[in-house]
Amino acid sequence: MRIDILTVFPEMLEGFFNCSMMARAQKAGLAEICLHDIRDYTTDKHHKTDDYPFGGCAGLVMKIEPIDRLITDLKSQRHYDEVIYTSPDGETFNQQIANGLSLLENVIILCGHYKGIDYRIREHLITREISIGDYVLTGGELAAAVMTDSIVRLIPGVLSDEQSALSDSFQDNLLAPPVYTRPADYKGWKVPDVLLSGNQALIDDWEFKQSLERTKRLRPDLLKE
Ligand code: ADE
């Protein structure tokens, strides 16, 4: 899978995608994450990516030309399944959306900034608008990082079998059960006996009951869905 991220601050994302699981997924050839600086697609001598809005309201709006030029350039090289715009107006990102996007071949994520982007980009170039929650960020870069991380880790082979994404919280609308590691007794704080029993059926049953109990207590809304 290839994800092209369009931003005026590629340096905000470089470190993130060069670490840990995201770096491993790319080195293994399972995911290609390409950062593009929108500024490189400006044609004026000041490399302006934003301008004052028509109508006189405050703030700056991202200009249409460099973004259109960049998207057109990418589209001339391959077919894109979705052109996503990160925006607090969009549908709220969740595990189901991540699952669906992880099955796609090529995706563009456009990071918004300032007061937004020229609305014609949303009308003519964007196929989907996604928010990562009901709060406003200064830009879409963190949203692009959050979405890309949760999509890429679902690609088969990115996680090992033991870490399988299938056992994640939310995959079946249940929170994950508690996990523990050695030592089994730390200052008298003990790991539940069942996990040391070696009886897999009992362990599976305990984990399911824990998931259910934690979901009822912490996220009852998930059980109603
Ligand atoms: N840009 C600003 N706020 C955002 C949010 N909550 N989700 C996605 N993109 C954003």
mmCIF file of C-alpha atoms and ligand atoms in Angstrom:
data_model
loop_
_atom_site.group_PDB
_atom_site.id
_atom_site.type_symbol
_atom_site.label_atom_id
_atom_site.label_comp_id
_atom_site.label_asym_id
_atom_site.label_seq_id
_atom_site.Cartn_x
_atom_site.Cartn_y
_atom_site.Cartn_z
ATOM 1 C CA MET A 1 0.000 0.000 0.000
ATOM 2 C CA ARG A 2 1.176 3.515 -0.815
ATOM 3 C CA ILE A 3 0.164 6.604 1.178
ATOM 4 C CA ASP A 4 1.094 10.055 -0.163
ATOM 5 C CA ILE A 5 0.890 12.784 2.469
ATOM 6 C CA LEU A 6 0.631 16.383 1.224
ATOM 7 C CA THR A 7 1.748 18.989 3.738
ATOM 8 C CA VAL A 8 3.421 22.371 4.166
ATOM 9 C CA PHE A 9 5.412 20.888 7.084
ATOM 10 C CA PRO A 10 6.893 17.544 5.908
ATOM 11 C CA GLU A 11 9.570 17.851 8.621
ATOM 12 C CA MET A 12 6.845 17.446 11.262
ATOM 13 C CA LEU A 13 6.220 13.925 9.970
ATOM 14 C CA GLU A 14 9.680 12.734 8.884
ATOM 15 C CA GLY A 15 10.789 11.637 12.352
ATOM 16 C CA PHE A 16 7.527 9.886 13.075
ATOM 17 C CA PHE A 17 7.585 7.751 9.935
ATOM 18 C CA ASN A 18 11.292 6.915 10.317
ATOM 19 C CA CYS A 19 10.798 5.191 13.690
ATOM 20 C CA SER A 20 9.544 1.916 15.050
ATOM 21 C CA MET A 21 6.781 -0.001 13.266
ATOM 22 C CA MET A 22 6.288 2.596 10.509
ATOM 23 C CA ALA A 23 9.989 2.395 9.566
ATOM 24 C CA ARG A 24 9.912 -1.425 9.666
ATOM 25 C CA ALA A 25 6.813 -1.617 7.476
ATOM 26 C CA GLN A 26 8.501 0.577 4.876
ATOM 27 C CA LYS A 27 11.840 -1.283 5.010
ATOM 28 C CA ALA A 28 9.978 -4.580 4.553
ATOM 29 C CA GLY A 29 8.293 -3.130 1.447
ATOM 30 C CA LEU A 30 4.814 -3.522 2.969
ATOM 31 C CA ALA A 31 4.016 0.176 2.994
ATOM 32 C CA GLU A 32 5.308 3.143 1.051
ATOM 33 C CA ILE A 33 4.783 6.457 2.854
ATOM 34 C CA CYS A 34 5.681 9.454 0.686
ATOM 35 C CA LEU A 35 5.800 12.969 2.106
ATOM 36 C CA HIS A 36 5.302 15.848 -0.322
ATOM 37 C CA ASP A 37 5.973 19.509 0.404
ATOM 38 C CA ILE A 38 3.114 21.537 -1.096
ATOM 39 C CA ARG A 39 5.514 24.506 -1.311
ATOM 40 C CA ASP A 40 7.507 22.672 -4.013
ATOM 41 C CA TYR A 41 4.468 23.030 -6.274
ATOM 42 C CA THR A 42 4.143 26.825 -6.006
ATOM 43 C CA THR A 43 5.150 28.879 -9.046
ATOM 44 C CA ASP A 44 5.444 32.379 -7.558
ATOM 45 C CA LYS A 45 8.804 33.665 -6.337
ATOM 46 C CA HIS A 46 7.692 33.809 -2.670
ATOM 47 C CA HIS A 47 6.431 30.196 -2.737
ATOM 48 C CA LYS A 48 3.125 31.255 -1.221
ATOM 49 C CA THR A 49 0.867 28.402 -0.177
ATOM 50 C CA ASP A 50 -1.824 30.553 1.470
ATOM 51 C CA ASP A 51 -3.651 33.818 0.894
ATOM 52 C CA TYR A 52 -6.313 36.094 2.392
ATOM 53 C CA PRO A 53 -9.873 34.788 2.133
ATOM 54 C CA PHE A 54 -12.450 36.451 -0.124
ATOM 55 C CA GLY A 55 -15.147 38.052 2.008
ATOM 56 C CA GLY A 56 -12.741 39.649 4.445
ATOM 57 C CA CYS A 57 -12.839 37.210 7.384
ATOM 58 C CA ALA A 58 -9.734 36.668 9.497
ATOM 59 C CA GLY A 59 -7.022 34.107 8.866
ATOM 60 C CA LEU A 60 -5.369 32.618 5.803
ATOM 61 C CA VAL A 61 -6.631 30.008 3.383
ATOM 62 C CA MET A 62 -4.493 27.440 1.567
ATOM 63 C CA LYS A 63 -4.310 28.214 -2.134
ATOM 64 C CA ILE A 64 -5.775 25.986 -4.792
ATOM 65 C CA GLU A 65 -2.983 26.013 -7.441
ATOM 66 C CA PRO A 66 -0.083 24.211 -5.687
ATOM 67 C CA ILE A 67 -2.389 21.567 -4.230
ATOM 68 C CA ASP A 68 -4.093 20.940 -7.570
ATOM 69 C CA ARG A 69 -0.702 20.765 -9.310
ATOM 70 C CA LEU A 70 0.619 18.250 -6.763
ATOM 71 C CA ILE A 71 -2.494 16.040 -6.845
ATOM 72 C CA THR A 72 -2.578 16.149 -10.662
ATOM 73 C CA ASP A 73 1.093 15.137 -10.788
ATOM 74 C CA LEU A 74 0.497 12.174 -8.453
ATOM 75 C CA LYS A 75 -2.639 11.097 -10.328
ATOM 76 C CA SER A 76 -0.703 11.085 -13.611
ATOM 77 C CA GLN A 77 1.546 8.394 -12.122
ATOM 78 C CA ARG A 78 -1.008 5.986 -10.632
ATOM 79 C CA HIS A 79 -4.663 5.553 -9.770
ATOM 80 C CA TYR A 80 -5.691 6.719 -6.293
ATOM 81 C CA ASP A 81 -8.515 4.977 -4.438
ATOM 82 C CA GLU A 82 -9.148 7.911 -2.092
ATOM 83 C CA VAL A 83 -8.009 11.529 -1.759
ATOM 84 C CA ILE A 84 -8.551 12.256 1.920
ATOM 85 C CA TYR A 85 -8.629 15.696 3.529
ATOM 86 C CA THR A 86 -7.967 15.896 7.273
ATOM 87 C CA SER A 87 -10.558 18.203 8.751
ATOM 88 C CA PRO A 88 -12.557 18.567 11.967
ATOM 89 C CA ASP A 89 -15.657 18.670 9.686
ATOM 90 C CA GLY A 90 -15.104 15.118 8.435
ATOM 91 C CA GLU A 91 -16.496 11.750 9.530
ATOM 92 C CA THR A 92 -14.857 10.656 12.782
ATOM 93 C CA PHE A 93 -12.016 8.203 12.283
ATOM 94 C CA ASN A 94 -12.402 4.791 13.934
ATOM 95 C CA GLN A 95 -11.183 1.197 13.634
ATOM 96 C CA GLN A 96 -13.736 0.321 10.934
ATOM 97 C CA ILE A 97 -12.539 3.185 8.736
ATOM 98 C CA ALA A 98 -8.908 2.129 9.348
ATOM 99 C CA ASN A 99 -9.787 -1.472 8.380
ATOM 100 C CA GLY A 100 -11.381 -0.318 5.118
ATOM 101 C CA LEU A 101 -8.537 2.026 4.181
ATOM 102 C CA SER A 102 -5.903 -0.661 4.891
ATOM 103 C CA LEU A 103 -7.334 -2.699 1.994
ATOM 104 C CA LEU A 104 -6.682 0.069 -0.552
ATOM 105 C CA GLU A 105 -3.741 0.291 -2.934
ATOM 106 C CA ASN A 106 -3.009 4.050 -3.147
ATOM 107 C CA VAL A 107 -4.268 6.834 -0.904
ATOM 108 C CA ILE A 108 -3.538 10.565 -0.753
ATOM 109 C CA ILE A 109 -3.901 12.408 2.557
ATOM 110 C CA LEU A 110 -3.988 16.200 2.307
ATOM 111 C CA CYS A 111 -3.164 17.995 5.566
ATOM 112 C CA GLY A 112 -5.123 21.198 6.045
ATOM 113 C CA HIS A 113 -3.825 24.318 7.793
ATOM 114 C CA TYR A 114 -4.742 27.843 8.823
ATOM 115 C CA LYS A 115 -8.474 28.539 8.351
ATOM 116 C CA GLY A 116 -8.753 25.712 5.862
ATOM 117 C CA ILE A 117 -8.245 25.126 2.171
ATOM 118 C CA ASP A 118 -9.905 26.808 -0.785
ATOM 119 C CA TYR A 119 -13.284 25.099 -0.823
ATOM 120 C CA ARG A 120 -12.990 24.238 -4.534
ATOM 121 C CA ILE A 121 -10.293 21.681 -3.609
ATOM 122 C CA ARG A 122 -12.831 19.931 -1.388
ATOM 123 C CA GLU A 123 -15.495 20.102 -4.088
ATOM 124 C CA HIS A 124 -13.378 18.884 -6.996
ATOM 125 C CA LEU A 125 -10.393 16.909 -5.721
ATOM 126 C CA ILE A 126 -11.211 15.411 -2.325
ATOM 127 C CA THR A 127 -13.118 12.111 -2.151
ATOM 128 C CA ARG A 128 -13.340 11.794 1.647
ATOM 129 C CA GLU A 129 -12.991 14.093 4.671
ATOM 130 C CA ILE A 130 -11.875 12.583 7.965
ATOM 131 C CA SER A 131 -11.571 14.044 11.470
ATOM 132 C CA ILE A 132 -9.672 12.345 14.283
ATOM 133 C CA GLY A 133 -11.956 13.757 16.960
ATOM 134 C CA ASP A 134 -14.098 16.668 18.050
ATOM 135 C CA TYR A 135 -11.296 19.119 18.767
ATOM 136 C CA VAL A 136 -9.344 21.473 16.542
ATOM 137 C CA LEU A 137 -5.650 20.980 15.804
ATOM 138 C CA THR A 138 -3.411 23.661 14.307
ATOM 139 C CA GLY A 139 -2.925 21.484 11.269
ATOM 140 C CA GLY A 140 -3.736 18.122 9.749
ATOM 141 C CA GLU A 141 -0.264 16.593 10.158
ATOM 142 C CA LEU A 142 -1.001 14.878 13.466
ATOM 143 C CA ALA A 143 -4.278 13.587 12.037
ATOM 144 C CA ALA A 144 -2.432 12.193 8.993
ATOM 145 C CA ALA A 145 0.110 10.518 11.298
ATOM 146 C CA VAL A 146 -2.614 8.999 13.488
ATOM 147 C CA MET A 147 -4.563 7.653 10.522
ATOM 148 C CA THR A 148 -1.498 6.336 8.677
ATOM 149 C CA ASP A 149 -0.194 4.571 11.795
ATOM 150 C CA SER A 150 -3.480 2.810 12.443
ATOM 151 C CA ILE A 151 -3.875 1.857 8.750
ATOM 152 C CA VAL A 152 -0.313 0.591 8.205
ATOM 153 C CA ARG A 153 -0.278 -1.644 11.285
ATOM 154 C CA LEU A 154 -3.269 -3.512 9.809
ATOM 155 C CA ILE A 155 -1.398 -4.462 6.610
ATOM 156 C CA PRO A 156 -0.681 -8.214 6.765
ATOM 157 C CA GLY A 157 2.928 -8.838 7.808
ATOM 158 C CA VAL A 158 3.482 -5.486 9.554
ATOM 159 C CA LEU A 159 2.708 -6.950 12.974
ATOM 160 C CA SER A 160 3.898 -10.403 13.965
ATOM 161 C CA ASP A 161 1.288 -13.126 14.618
ATOM 162 C CA GLU A 162 1.571 -12.651 18.380
ATOM 163 C CA GLN A 163 0.863 -8.941 18.058
ATOM 164 C CA SER A 164 -1.928 -9.592 15.561
ATOM 165 C CA ALA A 165 -4.133 -6.597 14.977
ATOM 166 C CA LEU A 166 -7.129 -8.925 15.302
ATOM 167 C CA SER A 167 -6.739 -8.925 19.089
ATOM 168 C CA ASP A 168 -6.748 -5.118 19.318
ATOM 169 C CA SER A 169 -9.218 -3.158 21.371
ATOM 170 C CA PHE A 170 -12.152 -2.118 19.116
ATOM 171 C CA GLN A 171 -11.633 -4.846 16.488
ATOM 172 C CA ASP A 172 -14.714 -6.628 17.874
ATOM 173 C CA ASN A 173 -16.149 -3.642 19.760
ATOM 174 C CA LEU A 174 -14.501 -4.906 22.958
ATOM 175 C CA LEU A 175 -11.622 -3.346 24.857
ATOM 176 C CA ALA A 176 -8.506 -5.510 25.143
ATOM 177 C CA PRO A 177 -8.024 -7.570 28.342
ATOM 178 C CA PRO A 178 -5.235 -6.608 30.798
ATOM 179 C CA VAL A 179 -1.736 -7.884 29.989
ATOM 180 C CA TYR A 180 1.187 -8.622 32.338
ATOM 181 C CA THR A 181 4.839 -9.648 32.098
ATOM 182 C CA ARG A 182 7.545 -10.866 34.491
ATOM 183 C CA PRO A 183 7.992 -10.739 37.420
ATOM 184 C CA ALA A 184 4.787 -12.589 38.389
ATOM 185 C CA ASP A 185 4.990 -11.005 41.847
ATOM 186 C CA TYR A 186 6.253 -7.434 42.192
ATOM 187 C CA LYS A 187 6.185 -6.030 45.730
ATOM 188 C CA GLY A 188 3.243 -8.348 46.403
ATOM 189 C CA TRP A 189 1.314 -7.036 43.331
ATOM 190 C CA LYS A 190 0.434 -10.360 41.760
ATOM 191 C CA VAL A 191 -0.377 -11.427 38.223
ATOM 192 C CA PRO A 192 -3.780 -13.248 38.148
ATOM 193 C CA ASP A 193 -3.208 -16.965 38.864
ATOM 194 C CA VAL A 194 -5.130 -18.072 35.773
ATOM 195 C CA LEU A 195 -2.487 -16.556 33.479
ATOM 196 C CA LEU A 196 0.174 -18.746 35.117
ATOM 197 C CA SER A 197 -1.996 -21.892 34.943
ATOM 198 C CA GLY A 198 -0.952 -23.006 31.464
ATOM 199 C CA ASN A 199 -4.613 -23.898 30.712
ATOM 200 C CA GLN A 200 -5.319 -22.060 27.438
ATOM 201 C CA ALA A 201 -9.103 -22.612 27.519
ATOM 202 C CA LEU A 202 -9.302 -21.100 31.009
ATOM 203 C CA ILE A 203 -7.052 -18.215 29.961
ATOM 204 C CA ASP A 204 -9.169 -17.481 26.847
ATOM 205 C CA ASP A 205 -12.327 -17.520 28.962
ATOM 206 C CA TRP A 206 -10.782 -15.202 31.573
ATOM 207 C CA GLU A 207 -9.563 -12.792 28.883
ATOM 208 C CA PHE A 208 -12.978 -12.639 27.224
ATOM 209 C CA LYS A 209 -14.717 -11.973 30.559
ATOM 210 C CA GLN A 210 -12.170 -9.264 31.376
ATOM 211 C CA SER A 211 -12.725 -7.635 27.968
ATOM 212 C CA LEU A 212 -16.461 -7.671 28.488
ATOM 213 C CA GLU A 213 -16.248 -6.311 32.040
ATOM 214 C CA ARG A 214 -13.824 -3.515 31.056
ATOM 215 C CA THR A 215 -15.977 -2.550 28.048
ATOM 216 C CA LYS A 216 -19.167 -2.431 30.179
ATOM 217 C CA ARG A 217 -17.412 -0.300 32.786
ATOM 218 C CA LEU A 218 -15.276 1.994 30.592
ATOM 219 C CA ARG A 219 -16.981 2.146 27.180
ATOM 220 C CA PRO A 220 -20.593 0.951 27.481
ATOM 221 C CA ASP A 221 -21.353 2.831 24.232
ATOM 222 C CA LEU A 222 -19.354 0.204 22.284
ATOM 223 C CA LEU A 223 -21.700 -2.576 23.430
ATOM 224 C CA LYS A 224 -24.753 -0.694 22.158
ATOM 225 C CA GLU A 225 -23.349 -0.537 18.591
HETATM 226 N N1 ADE B 1 -7.366 19.465 11.473
HETATM 227 C C1 ADE B 1 -7.647 20.247 12.525
HETATM 228 N N2 ADE B 1 -8.320 19.576 13.459
HETATM 229 C C2 ADE B 1 -8.489 18.308 12.994
HETATM 230 C C3 ADE B 1 -9.119 17.147 13.490
HETATM 231 N N3 ADE B 1 -9.731 17.122 14.679
HETATM 232 N N4 ADE B 1 -9.090 16.042 12.738
HETATM 233 C C4 ADE B 1 -8.498 16.053 11.532
HETATM 234 N N5 ADE B 1 -7.891 17.113 11.007
HETATM 235 C C5 ADE B 1 -7.879 18.251 11.721
#
